[in-house]
Amino acid sequence: MDPQTCLKTTLKNKYQKLKEAYSENSLLPSRLCYPNLKHNLASAKLSQHEFRYVDKSDLHTWHVSQTVPLADILSCDCKHDRRKRTVITLGVCGVGKTTTVQSCALDWAEGKGYHDIHLLFPLTFWELSLIKDKLSLIELIHTFYPELKELDVYSLNENNVWFVLDGLDEYCLPLNFSSPTVSDVSEVSTVDILVTNLIRGNLLPSAHIWITTRNAAAKQIPDCFLLKDTEVQGFSDEQKEQHFCTVIGNDDLANKAIDHVRISKSLDFLSQIPAICNIMANVLKNLVKADDGFKISRLNLTQIYAKLIKASNPDTLAKLKKLALLRLGEGNVMYEYDLQKSDISVEEASAFSKECPLVLREERGLHNTAVFRFGHSSIQEFLAASAKMDDFEGKSVLSVSYRNLVDQALQTPGGHSDVFLRFIFGLIKERGMFETNDRLFNYTKKQILDNVLYENAVGLLHALREYDSQALLCEVKFFLKFGSSPILDVKPMQWQFMIPRIRAFEGMKEIFEMEVSTRCDERLLRQLPAILKSKTAMLRFSNLTDKCCPALAVVLSTRQSYLRVLDLGYNSISDDGVRKLVEGLSDENCRLKTLRLQGCGVTAHACEYLATALEQAQKLQELDLSMNEIGDDGLQHLANGLRSPDCQLETLKLSQCNIEQKGCYHLASAVQKDPGHLKVLDLSINMVRDKGASELFKKLDITKLTKLEMYHCGLTVLSCGHIGEALKYETSTLVELNLSNNELKDDGFELLCEGMYAWCSLEKLNVSRCGITGRGCMYLAKVLCSVSQLYSGLMQKTDWQAVELRNLDLSMNCLGDRGVREISAGLQNPYSNLKTLNLSHCSLTDDCCAELASGFASNESIISEVDLSGNDLQDKGVRKLCVGLRSPQCLLQKLSLRSCGLSSRSIQYLTAALRSNPQHLAELHLMGNKLEDSGIRVLMDLTKNQQYTLHTIELRRQTESRHKATNFSNWLTFGPPHTFLYSSGYCCYN
């Protein structure tokens, strides 16, 4: 049998167990990348504790290297010289370096990959350590592969021969690259000299070398001998889920189990390591139950490991603890003589490894030698911490002893005591040794803050949070609230550095939102930890049903939840789904402030449940039930909750809820004795009419509101009296009022204007489509010409009163040119606060444009946005407007002239105005006008010029010139960044 066939047969037999493991446990393929770790990081970085490579809990962002197929890394066509030919693969303990090597060898042996490789020799460093006698390279190969009797020098000298040396960190001797040169494969020498000569290229210069190692041992190989630096990455999120599903055997339970991990940012990072992920999955397999619902329990690493060893043989476990402490900081491979130091026989260790394979593993190798390893290096640190605490028991100064461990951890370079100390603090909690106010914890907090800029503080914070998952959160909140330190001798600057680190540890996010393509209940149920860590869950239009409500209720009732805004708008949430949500809302741990259920199809029955939430959820400040058919009965139920003295609701949105007069009566009776919590009320698109409004205004003091929305409520002049009177009060806090689409007429508008003129802090008024004419503008003119009471300039007091109006919407009222003339003096008021004016569809012509232009160009005018769309201004009107636009006093930033009967001549006027005053106008909306391409081209050219602020032009796209518009988009790709957007019948250049 030729050497290749013989070698493949040997490897298949050797790794048959691995093949069986693949089929039984679905071991996942390793992921490799090119991180350039060794060349770009100092040696000190390579020597730090491995958890620092994996756990990025203290960072908001981190670099993720792109994975590379192993076949690309082990490519035989890669060019190398005899010295620089070694591929090194780094990886933390348990990440899968050996599994990668063995699966590679098995794939090659079975002909599934790596077809270019002629001979592949996997060798492990721990087995090489067993060889004490001198031998040649040929003899070394025969020692491991005695079946290769016909192997000769000719076969070894081919280009496609690979030596795979696995586990450099487990080699007993240091590599000496100054050792004697060995260039003949039959020359006898020690194993370490043979290895260094292979790496140096003296032996078999055409061969390839692949070495795997943990990070710290990589320093032994000089850079000059390395061809490629690679790294084995841990599990991806998908692989974690797949592994949990494989271990637990039930997808739903697996998702629950992994939620317990993801709630902790640190555990989520550590579960990237397959060995630790396997431990977590096996422990949680016995904890999660189908009848637990979606309850998420926050476990720390100590609790997981404690549950892992709970059923172990106590006698052997006690010996292993002492052995772990004795060997702390040493290699993970334990030979028979290592076990004997703790009175453990090979037979006893072997029996324990079969009983608890995740705690202790046995491996047989060369000459059938047995070696043992802890399931992961962190298992050794856990057992060592437990042994250390056993040693401390009974000491009179116990707290002092643990403080000394904190000091030692700070002084230990590379954080090598971090995980050990982390388990110490976790076991203090498990054993209930100290009260939370013990000096140990305050001392540790002080040390963290004193070292907040250093990596040692991260290790201490991990340890402290192992005892208390909310450690330092209360102190940070205290500092943010009062500005002073809750801990003596800590400066404000230290807290400023601590705040982002704490937030990073918590994994806090501002907004959670699912990708459009994955929006459904099933996807949401797999993202509960992410929702729990987010301040806002934007879940509208997410195809959700009642199925997600119990899970969201659990998130709401979890003490560690950061969720403050839950938007479930436009999902199929029924009354029963709301009932389940209320269970979480009513929990004492719930801190949700905003709940939005607009357009979910809920009815009056849901309001019964929500009333309970209003009574008990004292943090709830906003409730949006818009576009739900709750009716008067639903509002009656809500009123029962609003009536509660514990209700703190500030915003209630009930737009389009089929509410009528009776509903207003219930609402009014509920808020009659309201202490002033309610600030925003939206009853738009409900036919409450004047009688309903009258019922409401009699008992509801709208002066205490900040915003009132009653759009399309069937109101008339009869309702305006109550509102106008409220506006007159100096104590009124109402700043936004929307009464659009009501038949107020001029008489109703007059009453509103009288209120604003008397005294008003109103900043935004919308009376669009209210039947107001030019006569109504007479009353508005008096308001606009008045002077703000809050104006701070040095001026003589006049008999005009206060007005703070900043945004005025008069659109869709038949004001005519007369109306504009009436208010033109107010537009020129130097003390006016008006910034936004909407006069679209107001039956205006070019006759009023001169007055408007004077208002834009007046001294100290601050008007920045005007909408004149839908008026028959024509080119003559634009020419008059441009007189004002041309003035350097004009600060207009947005001008809308949609469907104003304009032609390309208006483009000329606008272009000329912009050239005279280029610094302010940024948006120009011209849709619905018949504009020729030649004129458009000139105007668009200004957007490319840095001298002009203009960046958005909205234009009509003629059907017959579609191809020309497309050409414009290509022609306009030069200059500042912009886009050319198309919509049905229109295009928008931005």
CSV table of N, CA and C in Angstrom, one decimal, residues 111 219 236 248 297 507 569 632 688-689 725 881 883:
chain,number,residue,atom,x,y,z
A,111,GLY,N,-11.2,12.0,1.5
A,111,GLY,CA,-11.3,12.6,0.1
A,111,GLY,C,-12.4,13.7,0.0
A,219,LYS,N,4.3,33.7,21.2
A,219,LYS,CA,5.5,34.5,21.2
A,219,LYS,C,6.8,33.7,21.0
A,236,SER,N,-20.7,31.7,16.0
A,236,SER,CA,-21.5,32.8,15.6
A,236,SER,C,-22.8,32.7,16.4
A,248,ILE,N,-30.3,20.5,23.7
A,248,ILE,CA,-31.6,20.5,24.5
A,248,ILE,C,-32.6,19.6,23.7
A,297,SER,N,-34.4,34.2,33.7
A,297,SER,CA,-33.7,34.3,35.0
A,297,SER,C,-32.2,34.7,34.6
A,507,GLY,N,-25.1,46.6,28.0
A,507,GLY,CA,-25.5,46.3,26.7
A,507,GLY,C,-26.7,47.1,26.3
A,569,GLY,N,-47.9,49.4,17.4
A,569,GLY,CA,-48.9,49.9,16.4
A,569,GLY,C,-49.1,49.1,15.2
A,632,ASP,N,-67.5,54.7,23.2
A,632,ASP,CA,-67.7,55.4,24.5
A,632,ASP,C,-67.6,54.4,25.7
A,688,VAL,N,-67.4,64.1,18.5
A,688,VAL,CA,-67.9,64.5,19.8
A,688,VAL,C,-68.8,65.7,19.7
A,689,ARG,N,-68.6,66.5,18.7
A,689,ARG,CA,-69.4,67.7,18.4
A,689,ARG,C,-69.3,68.7,19.6
A,725,GLU,N,-61.4,81.4,26.0
A,725,GLU,CA,-61.3,81.8,27.4
A,725,GLU,C,-60.1,81.2,28.0
A,881,LEU,N,-42.7,87.5,-5.6
A,881,LEU,CA,-42.1,86.8,-4.4
A,881,LEU,C,-40.6,86.9,-4.4
A,883,VAL,N,-38.7,89.2,-5.4
A,883,VAL,CA,-38.2,90.5,-4.9
A,883,VAL,C,-37.8,90.4,-3.4
